[in-house]
Amino acid sequence: MFQIRTEEAPRLPAPISTTGVIGWMRQNLFSSIGNTVLTVIGILIAYSLIAPFIQFAFIDAVWTGDNREACLAQDGGHSGACWAYVEAYFPQFIYGRYPTEEIWRVNIVYALFLLLLVPLAIPSAPFKKANAILFLVVFPIVAYFLLTGLVIGDTVVLPIVETAVWGGLLVTLVIAVTGIVASLPLGIALALGRRSKMPIIKLVSIIFIEFWRGVPLITVLFMSSVMLPLFLPEGVTFDKLLRVLIGVTLFSAAYMAEVVRGGLQAIPKGQYEGAMALGLRFWPMMYLIILPQALKLVIPGIVNTFIGLFKDTTLVLIVGMFDLLGQIQSSFTDPTWSTPSTGHTGYLFAAMVFFCFCFGMSRYSIFMEKKLHTGHKR
């Protein structure tokens, strides 16, 4: 005799093997014999690389000390990272040879940079227009006078600090931020110029882009720092850092122009026709309709160029400027901290700093992509 159920059967939980961490591992790592073998090989390779790194960076590391004796291997043991050396040289890694009594000026610049950048990077933060004006217009002027000094008539408001004594993270950030902020609008202008229907503007843009893309950055830095003064009239010169900033900006702008041009070419022709049907002229059409869509499409390419520029700042060492990596390398000549692990520790510290900045830009790029995505994903 059959019994008819009058109530819905209770819902049972999914099998443990298909949910949670175990389910993810079965689906992605051990879904087949081939994937299982590759997973095991990957785990072995990762262990062979990560285990020695942890041993060197943390387990055998020396965290405190006054000189090289603290970081030398004792009783035949392994010599780990010498973090005491990083602590001793940390001010030079951050400020270079900037006068100690004037370091407060650099700290103010760092603080202003963060206070203006953080709300600018948060989409929901209020007063975006005022914030952008402060960051792009007011902050560079204030930072310039804080870092270089200010003399009004015969009155020394802030003592002059030559850029030759700048170094460390200060130089890295000055070059990277200036290059990033200046190369984006210049790259957009070059991309529009290359797509222009006016032959002269198009030709000039093409020549500019192809020239700078065809020359290595090392050559650009060498020419701007060493060769350019030879072509200037006698007695005419300008600061080496300024020459580097101009060279880096022009070099990065050429690559940025091609990235933006790719976004412009991806915009359907109907967008242009619709804008013109509304009676919009060229610049309103670009500002209101075309460029917002084009820049949104090429966010990964733009950020990739920014990351490359940030890492390329290490090349300024070739022209005698000590950025973060250059300052670390110069510290290796100090006999007070000369140990077999000093160089490895210095490079590890530089890698960690560059990774934090580059990874942060990468994650923010992903965040903005998701935030600005207006299509429909399957």
Short mmCIF file of C-alpha atoms in Angstrom, two decimals:
data_model
loop_
_atom_site.label_atom_id
_atom_site.label_comp_id
_atom_site.label_asym_id
_atom_site.label_seq_id
_atom_site.Cartn_x
_atom_site.Cartn_y
_atom_site.Cartn_z
CA MET A 1 0.00 0.00 0.00
CA PHE A 2 1.46 3.39 -1.06
CA GLN A 3 1.63 6.43 1.18
CA ILE A 4 1.32 9.90 -0.32
CA ARG A 5 3.53 12.61 1.23
CA THR A 6 1.60 15.72 2.20
CA GLU A 7 4.61 17.80 3.27
CA GLU A 8 7.80 18.82 1.51
CA ALA A 9 10.72 16.52 2.21
CA PRO A 10 13.41 18.06 4.41
CA ARG A 11 16.30 19.55 2.48
CA LEU A 12 19.53 17.75 3.22
CA PRO A 13 22.89 19.58 3.17
CA ALA A 14 25.16 19.07 0.18
CA PRO A 15 27.84 16.41 0.58
CA ILE A 16 30.94 17.72 2.34
CA SER A 17 33.08 16.57 -0.59
CA THR A 18 31.38 19.10 -2.90
CA THR A 19 31.32 22.23 -0.72
CA GLY A 20 33.77 24.39 1.17
CA VAL A 21 37.51 24.02 0.93
CA ILE A 22 37.37 20.31 0.25
CA GLY A 23 34.94 20.79 -2.62
CA TRP A 24 37.05 23.56 -4.12
CA MET A 25 40.18 21.43 -3.91
CA ARG A 26 38.47 18.46 -5.54
CA GLN A 27 37.11 20.61 -8.35
CA ASN A 28 40.22 22.71 -9.05
CA LEU A 29 43.24 20.73 -7.83
CA PHE A 30 42.35 17.04 -7.85
CA SER A 31 39.66 16.79 -10.51
CA SER A 32 41.67 14.30 -12.58
CA ILE A 33 44.84 12.22 -12.42
CA GLY A 34 46.74 14.78 -14.49
CA ASN A 35 45.64 17.69 -12.29
CA THR A 36 46.52 15.72 -9.19
CA VAL A 37 50.04 15.05 -10.45
CA LEU A 38 50.52 18.70 -11.41
CA THR A 39 49.19 19.81 -8.01
CA VAL A 40 51.62 17.56 -6.15
CA ILE A 41 54.53 18.77 -8.29
CA GLY A 42 53.49 22.38 -7.71
CA ILE A 43 53.32 21.84 -3.95
CA LEU A 44 56.81 20.32 -3.93
CA ILE A 45 58.25 23.19 -5.98
CA ALA A 46 56.54 25.78 -3.78
CA TYR A 47 57.82 24.08 -0.63
CA SER A 48 61.38 23.95 -1.97
CA LEU A 49 61.23 27.73 -2.61
CA ILE A 50 59.12 29.00 0.29
CA ALA A 51 60.71 26.97 3.09
CA PRO A 52 64.25 28.38 2.56
CA PHE A 53 62.80 31.88 2.20
CA ILE A 54 60.97 31.65 5.53
CA GLN A 55 64.07 30.16 7.12
CA PHE A 56 66.22 33.05 5.88
CA ALA A 57 63.78 35.93 6.34
CA PHE A 58 62.27 35.04 9.71
CA ILE A 59 63.59 31.97 11.54
CA ASP A 60 67.34 32.63 11.22
CA ALA A 61 66.94 36.41 10.93
CA VAL A 62 68.67 38.88 13.25
CA TRP A 63 66.31 41.61 14.37
CA THR A 64 68.46 43.71 16.70
CA GLY A 65 72.11 44.69 16.79
CA ASP A 66 74.55 47.58 16.57
CA ASN A 67 76.97 46.31 13.92
CA ARG A 68 77.96 43.42 11.67
CA GLU A 69 78.89 41.18 14.60
CA ALA A 70 75.22 40.67 15.41
CA CYS A 71 74.48 39.38 11.90
CA LEU A 72 77.41 37.01 11.49
CA ALA A 73 76.62 33.30 11.80
CA GLN A 74 77.46 32.00 15.26
CA ASP A 75 78.77 28.50 16.05
CA GLY A 76 78.66 27.42 12.44
CA GLY A 77 74.92 28.13 12.15
CA HIS A 78 73.06 29.57 9.19
CA SER A 79 73.20 33.31 8.58
CA GLY A 80 69.71 34.71 8.18
CA ALA A 81 68.42 38.13 7.14
CA CYS A 82 70.07 41.05 8.91
CA TRP A 83 67.05 43.21 9.71
CA ALA A 84 69.13 45.14 12.25
CA TYR A 85 71.02 46.59 9.28
CA VAL A 86 67.72 47.67 7.66
CA GLU A 87 66.66 49.33 10.91
CA ALA A 88 69.97 51.20 11.15
CA TYR A 89 69.77 52.43 7.55
CA PHE A 90 65.99 52.92 7.43
CA PRO A 91 66.13 56.76 7.56
CA GLN A 92 68.50 56.80 4.57
CA PHE A 93 66.29 54.36 2.67
CA ILE A 94 63.33 56.70 3.15
CA TYR A 95 64.95 60.18 2.94
CA GLY A 96 68.37 59.64 1.37
CA ARG A 97 70.88 62.25 2.54
CA TYR A 98 68.20 64.84 3.21
CA PRO A 99 69.31 67.00 6.19
CA THR A 100 68.15 65.43 9.44
CA GLU A 101 66.91 68.70 10.89
CA GLU A 102 64.71 69.25 7.81
CA ILE A 103 63.18 65.77 7.56
CA TRP A 104 59.93 67.11 9.02
CA ARG A 105 59.32 68.79 5.65
CA VAL A 106 59.43 65.44 3.85
CA ASN A 107 57.11 63.93 6.45
CA ILE A 108 54.59 66.72 5.82
CA VAL A 109 54.74 65.99 2.09
CA TYR A 110 54.17 62.28 2.73
CA ALA A 111 51.23 63.07 5.03
CA LEU A 112 49.62 65.50 2.56
CA PHE A 113 50.06 62.97 -0.24
CA LEU A 114 48.19 60.30 1.71
CA LEU A 115 45.50 62.66 3.02
CA LEU A 116 44.66 63.80 -0.52
CA LEU A 117 45.17 60.51 -2.36
CA VAL A 118 43.04 58.27 -0.12
CA PRO A 119 39.74 60.22 -0.46
CA LEU A 120 40.47 60.73 -4.16
CA ALA A 121 40.77 56.97 -4.61
CA ILE A 122 37.49 56.25 -2.77
CA PRO A 123 34.60 56.57 -5.27
CA SER A 124 32.01 57.44 -2.63
CA ALA A 125 34.07 60.17 -0.96
CA PRO A 126 32.51 63.66 -1.21
CA PHE A 127 34.01 66.86 -2.71
CA LYS A 128 35.74 64.99 -5.53
CA LYS A 129 36.31 68.10 -7.67
CA ALA A 130 37.88 70.10 -4.85
CA ASN A 131 39.94 67.09 -3.84
CA ALA A 132 41.25 66.64 -7.39
CA ILE A 133 42.19 70.33 -7.63
CA LEU A 134 44.04 70.17 -4.33
CA PHE A 135 45.89 67.00 -5.33
CA LEU A 136 46.77 67.93 -8.92
CA VAL A 137 47.33 71.68 -8.59
CA VAL A 138 47.88 72.83 -5.00
CA PHE A 139 49.79 69.82 -3.65
CA PRO A 140 52.60 69.86 -6.28
CA ILE A 141 53.28 73.55 -5.57
CA VAL A 142 53.29 73.06 -1.80
CA ALA A 143 55.43 69.93 -2.08
CA TYR A 144 57.93 71.70 -4.35
CA PHE A 145 58.56 74.53 -1.89
CA LEU A 146 58.58 72.19 1.12
CA LEU A 147 61.15 69.87 -0.43
CA THR A 148 63.40 72.40 -2.18
CA GLY A 149 63.02 75.38 0.18
CA LEU A 150 61.69 78.93 -0.05
CA VAL A 151 63.54 82.26 -0.04
CA ILE A 152 61.61 85.52 -0.30
CA GLY A 153 63.95 88.42 -0.95
CA ASP A 154 66.61 88.20 1.74
CA THR A 155 64.37 86.21 4.08
CA VAL A 156 64.94 82.47 4.25
CA VAL A 157 61.53 80.97 4.98
CA LEU A 158 62.71 77.40 4.40
CA PRO A 159 66.40 76.52 3.91
CA ILE A 160 67.29 75.43 0.38
CA VAL A 161 67.91 71.68 0.04
CA GLU A 162 69.61 70.67 -3.20
CA THR A 163 68.09 67.73 -5.04
CA ALA A 164 71.56 66.14 -5.11
CA VAL A 165 71.07 65.11 -1.47
CA TRP A 166 67.62 63.66 -2.05
CA GLY A 167 67.44 59.90 -2.18
CA GLY A 168 65.73 56.71 -1.16
CA LEU A 169 61.97 56.34 -1.32
CA LEU A 170 61.61 60.12 -1.65
CA VAL A 171 63.23 60.15 -5.10
CA THR A 172 61.35 57.02 -6.14
CA LEU A 173 57.97 58.53 -5.27
CA VAL A 174 58.77 61.96 -6.74
CA ILE A 175 59.73 60.44 -10.10
CA ALA A 176 56.93 57.86 -10.14
CA VAL A 177 54.10 60.17 -9.05
CA THR A 178 55.22 63.00 -11.36
CA GLY A 179 55.55 60.61 -14.28
CA ILE A 180 52.17 59.00 -13.62
CA VAL A 181 50.25 62.25 -13.13
CA ALA A 182 51.86 64.06 -16.07
CA SER A 183 52.00 61.18 -18.58
CA LEU A 184 48.28 60.34 -18.49
CA PRO A 185 46.90 63.67 -19.85
CA LEU A 186 49.84 63.97 -22.25
CA GLY A 187 49.23 60.42 -23.46
CA ILE A 188 45.53 61.15 -23.98
CA ALA A 189 46.40 64.26 -26.02
CA LEU A 190 48.86 62.27 -28.15
CA ALA A 191 46.31 59.49 -28.71
CA LEU A 192 43.73 62.01 -29.87
CA GLY A 193 46.35 63.69 -32.03
CA ARG A 194 47.29 60.41 -33.68
CA ARG A 195 43.64 59.82 -34.58
CA SER A 196 43.14 63.40 -35.70
CA LYS A 197 42.12 64.20 -39.26
CA MET A 198 44.49 67.18 -39.35
CA PRO A 199 47.64 65.95 -41.15
CA ILE A 200 50.16 68.11 -39.27
CA ILE A 201 48.88 67.18 -35.80
CA LYS A 202 48.64 63.53 -36.76
CA LEU A 203 52.16 63.48 -38.20
CA VAL A 204 53.68 65.22 -35.17
CA SER A 205 51.92 62.82 -32.80
CA ILE A 206 53.07 59.76 -34.74
CA ILE A 207 56.67 60.95 -34.88
CA PHE A 208 56.68 61.75 -31.17
CA ILE A 209 55.17 58.39 -30.15
CA GLU A 210 57.32 56.24 -32.42
CA PHE A 211 60.50 58.09 -31.48
CA TRP A 212 60.07 57.71 -27.73
CA ARG A 213 58.84 54.13 -28.00
CA GLY A 214 61.87 53.23 -30.10
CA VAL A 215 64.44 54.49 -27.57
CA PRO A 216 65.33 52.63 -24.34
CA LEU A 217 64.63 54.50 -21.11
CA ILE A 218 68.28 54.17 -20.09
CA THR A 219 69.25 56.09 -23.22
CA VAL A 220 66.63 58.75 -22.46
CA LEU A 221 67.96 59.22 -18.93
CA PHE A 222 71.56 59.30 -20.13
CA MET A 223 70.81 61.86 -22.83
CA SER A 224 68.72 64.09 -20.56
CA SER A 225 71.26 64.04 -17.74
CA VAL A 226 74.62 63.88 -19.47
CA MET A 227 74.29 64.89 -23.12
CA LEU A 228 71.60 67.59 -22.95
CA PRO A 229 73.76 70.10 -21.00
CA LEU A 230 76.35 69.89 -23.79
CA PHE A 231 73.84 71.32 -26.27
CA LEU A 232 72.72 74.20 -24.04
CA PRO A 233 74.29 77.66 -24.22
CA GLU A 234 77.18 78.29 -21.86
CA GLY A 235 75.98 79.07 -18.38
CA VAL A 236 72.47 77.71 -19.01
CA THR A 237 71.54 74.63 -17.03
CA PHE A 238 68.74 73.24 -14.94
CA ASP A 239 68.41 70.68 -12.19
CA LYS A 240 69.30 67.06 -12.92
CA LEU A 241 66.13 65.78 -11.22
CA LEU A 242 64.03 68.05 -13.43
CA ARG A 243 65.75 66.66 -16.52
CA VAL A 244 65.01 63.12 -15.34
CA LEU A 245 61.37 63.99 -14.65
CA ILE A 246 60.93 65.41 -18.14
CA GLY A 247 62.57 62.39 -19.77
CA VAL A 248 60.52 59.87 -17.78
CA THR A 249 57.28 61.75 -18.44
CA LEU A 250 57.78 61.95 -22.20
CA PHE A 251 58.86 58.31 -22.37
CA SER A 252 55.85 57.10 -20.39
CA ALA A 253 53.44 59.36 -22.30
CA ALA A 254 54.35 57.66 -25.59
CA TYR A 255 53.37 54.25 -24.21
CA MET A 256 50.29 55.69 -22.54
CA ALA A 257 49.18 57.17 -25.87
CA GLU A 258 49.11 53.74 -27.50
CA VAL A 259 47.13 52.28 -24.59
CA VAL A 260 44.54 55.07 -24.82
CA ARG A 261 44.43 54.78 -28.61
CA GLY A 262 43.48 51.12 -28.21
CA GLY A 263 40.55 52.17 -26.04
CA LEU A 264 39.46 54.81 -28.54
CA GLN A 265 39.49 52.27 -31.36
CA ALA A 266 37.34 49.90 -29.29
CA ILE A 267 34.48 52.43 -29.08
CA PRO A 268 31.75 51.61 -31.64
CA LYS A 269 31.23 54.12 -34.42
CA GLY A 270 27.65 54.56 -33.29
CA GLN A 271 28.83 56.35 -30.14
CA TYR A 272 30.50 59.04 -32.28
CA GLU A 273 27.46 59.31 -34.54
CA GLY A 274 25.09 59.55 -31.57
CA ALA A 275 27.18 62.31 -29.99
CA MET A 276 27.27 64.27 -33.23
CA ALA A 277 23.50 63.77 -33.65
CA LEU A 278 23.07 65.50 -30.29
CA GLY A 279 24.94 68.50 -31.66
CA LEU A 280 28.08 68.00 -29.57
CA ARG A 281 31.30 69.42 -30.90
CA PHE A 282 34.61 67.52 -30.79
CA TRP A 283 35.82 68.34 -27.28
CA PRO A 284 32.46 67.99 -25.49
CA MET A 285 31.94 64.71 -27.34
CA MET A 286 35.34 63.41 -26.21
CA TYR A 287 35.03 64.67 -22.64
CA LEU A 288 31.46 63.55 -22.00
CA ILE A 289 31.01 60.40 -24.09
CA ILE A 290 34.05 58.90 -25.81
CA LEU A 291 36.93 59.24 -23.34
CA PRO A 292 35.04 57.95 -20.25
CA GLN A 293 34.19 54.76 -22.13
CA ALA A 294 37.63 54.41 -23.71
CA LEU A 295 39.53 54.90 -20.45
CA LYS A 296 37.27 52.43 -18.67
CA LEU A 297 38.08 49.78 -21.26
CA VAL A 298 41.85 50.20 -20.92
CA ILE A 299 42.17 50.45 -17.14
CA PRO A 300 44.38 47.31 -17.03
CA GLY A 301 46.69 48.71 -19.69
CA ILE A 302 46.92 52.11 -17.96
CA VAL A 303 47.73 50.59 -14.58
CA ASN A 304 50.20 48.21 -16.21
CA THR A 305 52.02 51.23 -17.65
CA PHE A 306 51.99 52.90 -14.23
CA ILE A 307 53.45 49.80 -12.58
CA GLY A 308 56.16 49.57 -15.23
CA LEU A 309 56.99 53.24 -14.71
CA PHE A 310 57.21 52.77 -10.94
CA LYS A 311 59.68 49.91 -11.34
CA ASP A 312 61.67 51.76 -14.01
CA THR A 313 62.52 54.49 -11.49
CA THR A 314 65.41 52.27 -10.39
CA LEU A 315 67.17 53.14 -13.67
CA VAL A 316 67.93 56.67 -12.45
CA LEU A 317 70.93 55.21 -10.66
CA ILE A 318 72.75 55.26 -14.01
CA VAL A 319 72.73 59.08 -13.94
CA GLY A 320 73.93 59.34 -10.35
CA MET A 321 70.59 59.66 -8.55
CA PHE A 322 70.06 57.39 -5.57
CA ASP A 323 66.51 56.15 -5.44
CA LEU A 324 65.44 53.43 -3.01
CA LEU A 325 67.39 50.66 -4.75
CA GLY A 326 70.38 52.90 -5.36
CA GLN A 327 70.44 53.97 -1.71
CA ILE A 328 70.35 50.32 -0.64
CA GLN A 329 73.22 49.45 -2.97
CA SER A 330 75.31 52.35 -1.72
CA SER A 331 74.90 51.10 1.86
CA PHE A 332 76.68 47.86 1.01
CA THR A 333 80.02 49.67 1.09
CA ASP A 334 79.70 50.41 4.80
CA PRO A 335 82.11 48.07 6.64
CA THR A 336 80.06 48.44 9.83
CA TRP A 337 77.36 46.20 8.33
CA SER A 338 79.39 44.17 5.85
CA THR A 339 78.16 40.58 6.18
CA PRO A 340 77.31 37.78 3.71
CA SER A 341 73.60 38.39 4.32
CA THR A 342 73.56 42.19 4.15
CA GLY A 343 73.13 42.36 0.38
CA HIS A 344 70.41 39.72 0.34
CA THR A 345 68.54 41.53 3.12
CA GLY A 346 68.77 44.89 1.37
CA TYR A 347 67.43 43.51 -1.90
CA LEU A 348 64.70 41.65 -0.02
CA PHE A 349 63.63 44.89 1.66
CA ALA A 350 63.57 46.69 -1.72
CA ALA A 351 61.52 43.86 -3.24
CA MET A 352 59.00 44.06 -0.40
CA VAL A 353 58.58 47.82 -0.80
CA PHE A 354 58.15 47.65 -4.58
CA PHE A 355 55.77 44.70 -4.25
CA CYS A 356 53.54 46.59 -1.81
CA PHE A 357 53.22 49.59 -4.13
CA CYS A 358 52.79 47.59 -7.34
CA PHE A 359 50.40 45.06 -5.81
CA GLY A 360 48.36 47.91 -4.33
CA MET A 361 48.01 49.55 -7.75
CA SER A 362 47.05 46.21 -9.27
CA ARG A 363 44.33 45.51 -6.69
CA TYR A 364 42.96 49.03 -7.00
CA SER A 365 42.81 48.54 -10.76
CA ILE A 366 40.70 45.40 -10.28
CA PHE A 367 38.46 47.27 -7.83
CA MET A 368 37.86 50.12 -10.29
CA GLU A 369 37.17 47.67 -13.13
CA LYS A 370 34.39 46.05 -11.10
CA LYS A 371 33.11 49.41 -9.91
CA LEU A 372 32.85 50.88 -13.41
CA HIS A 373 31.62 47.74 -15.13
CA THR A 374 28.21 48.49 -16.63
CA GLY A 375 27.84 45.49 -18.94
CA HIS A 376 26.18 42.18 -18.24
CA LYS A 377 28.41 39.25 -17.36
CA ARG A 378 27.20 35.74 -17.88
#
